[in-house]
């Protein structure tokens, strides 16, 4: 049994002892006994001195034979490795051949080679390849892979180009050296939705999306997204695809969203399959973004990979940044930015404010799977956005060209990345680098002053302590600012103020009157802006700001202030706020998607985070009540205008997943939600009956559930969709997320007793147990039933699938912010998880970090 809490440290990095020049793999696929033959050509790494033993990673493998240059050797074997002592190795290059046996049908962790509904599938990032064969399973060991698959299944896929196909076998050759985490193999009875793409230099690429028979007609949107991604990548980053084929496979059992294996992306089927009847507009947007994300990894991740897992943000932050850019270009950039910031605050700010806070580039970890986080991904992307703001568009382009030029084929580091920006722009980025090493969300206070015709903005930054980092230095913060005059004209268009000190002032001269500042436009830095008590300024910006992000942000800040007051003091919804909302919602000159976003109230967890940041203890029940009261007040204030709005948006154009139509549907569904509070569900019931898309079906159903109606509709929905797991996930989630807080745990338990609750499937587990965690007032209910139910299921899932159990455990990451009674209940559940027999290292690390908070 390996010590489950042994940490790996960035400071201990050493290059591997050997170089792997080529890898030949043969798989004889059998569910309970697959045989993997691996022939590696190895030589000592010139970067290491002395004669070294050869240590390969390997877990859960049954070794059948091991030879060096054809002669049998007896290696040392433990639970995680195979070692051949230096004295048993030739001085120079040699060939190692191992044969192992593994059991994909017994693999419930969905890491390594596993089976999903009769198909074979692999997942190797981060450290899954060691569950397939003995190998130096680390990203800085890059090699050429050749793969032979023996099986009677009709479709046999691996990375690279197909080089041979015969009865019961197929061969693949990947010309691009890669780390083992990008290896993939898929075998099954699959059907392709195919197309082609001609690259900018005229090479023809075969594109296939492989799915289970019957799903072929749900791939068109994913294919269209792929082709647009390929084109965008050529036009915006000048990067072309580099193989003859690009394959995507959809699997139902997958721990994450998707995986960028070279030439063979594997996707969670929920991020591939879509039709108007089965996918919501949010699903379409997410499919487009994830298809793009995985495709973009071909350059940022695959051609240039990471030296070690501490550098994960090198590929993930950059690739998220790029997929955000792409979505912004495909859709409304302003709307996308708002949605991205909503998600950033909901997931990353939450993480950064709690016991799991860690730097974008962590310095140690126990289980790397626990660091595929919002901080590495989303904050990692924000850091790149700031870099681009600081060096400008032209500087960014020069730096990226240099990055691809200089590091193609490398396993690189954040130091390499920043060096490229320094060399391309001449800037010193040593202070900027703190964004990679210091955790926590900076708090930015703003004060302004108007004197003798000079307007001064003074910013103060505070960098709060986080686990292991009590004290911090000031960061570089690019603050985009514009100034408006009192009649709403912009007198100073957006400029970037570069803050580098703890406290800093910026002066504006030549203004005729005291301006109204619009600060942090476009959310130019991932900070909490503290500008309190200026309701009029916020209302003014909501009505007049020329920066669409800040216009929305003004309304958002207003809504948070008001809802916090309501939750803390029982104050009624202020009429001025309701008026301000009405003027935005009914402003026909504004994009419907934007109006829908303004109408969406901040979530309960977000409000709890806000109240906690004010130094108060959030009460989930009061927050829930305040939010409902506000929705009721809005429904009354917006009045009959809502009906008109709903009718106007109810057009009969044929369905398109376009951003334009999606925006109209979003506003229409918000209007329906509010109208339902007035008519008790009449309109929603008829909307459900005549829904022409999943967006409308779900919109109507959640409106009904929100007013405790909709039981007949729920039954009809289940009858219609019971064969479609991805749609049924929505059915499960919706009921739990909309459940009365006092009943949420009981509703969850009841749903776990339905025959279709296949808890070993990560999507289903998340759509039920994850949904309970997402019902803020239900999860944090004072009875403790929410905590207990989630803990029960984590304990049950952990032995089978530690990775997903550990991810869902983040439900508890906010426990220190609540009152003593709730903390006691949550802590007891965390202790109970820790005491579970056979607890995985994954879940143990998470729980121990969460407990360390207090
Ligand atoms: N690298 C994948 C992505 O970001 C995520 C992933 C990580 C998938 C680990 C599976 C396992 O696209
Ligand atoms: Zn990624």
JSON list of C-alpha atoms and ligand atoms in Angstrom, two decimals, residues 260 293-294 297 315-316 319-320 377, ligand 2:
[
{"chain": "A", "resi": 260, "resn": "UNK", "atom": "CA", "xyz": [-7.46, 16.05, -26.25]},
{"chain": "A", "resi": 293, "resn": "UNK", "atom": "CA", "xyz": [-11.10, 23.62, -26.52]},
{"chain": "A", "resi": 294, "resn": "UNK", "atom": "CA", "xyz": [-10.00, 20.07, -27.29]},
{"chain": "A", "resi": 297, "resn": "UNK", "atom": "CA", "xyz": [-5.08, 21.65, -27.45]},
{"chain": "A", "resi": 315, "resn": "UNK", "atom": "CA", "xyz": [-1.86, 24.20, -21.51]},
{"chain": "A", "resi": 316, "resn": "UNK", "atom": "CA", "xyz": [-5.19, 24.59, -19.70]},
{"chain": "A", "resi": 319, "resn": "UNK", "atom": "CA", "xyz": [-6.53, 26.74, -24.07]},
{"chain": "A", "resi": 320, "resn": "UNK", "atom": "CA", "xyz": [-9.45, 28.03, -22.01]},
{"chain": "A", "resi": 377, "resn": "UNK", "atom": "CA", "xyz": [-8.37, 26.50, -15.80]},
{"chain": "B", "resi": 2, "resn": "LIG", "atom": "ZN1", "xyz": [-8.10, 21.39, -21.55]}
]
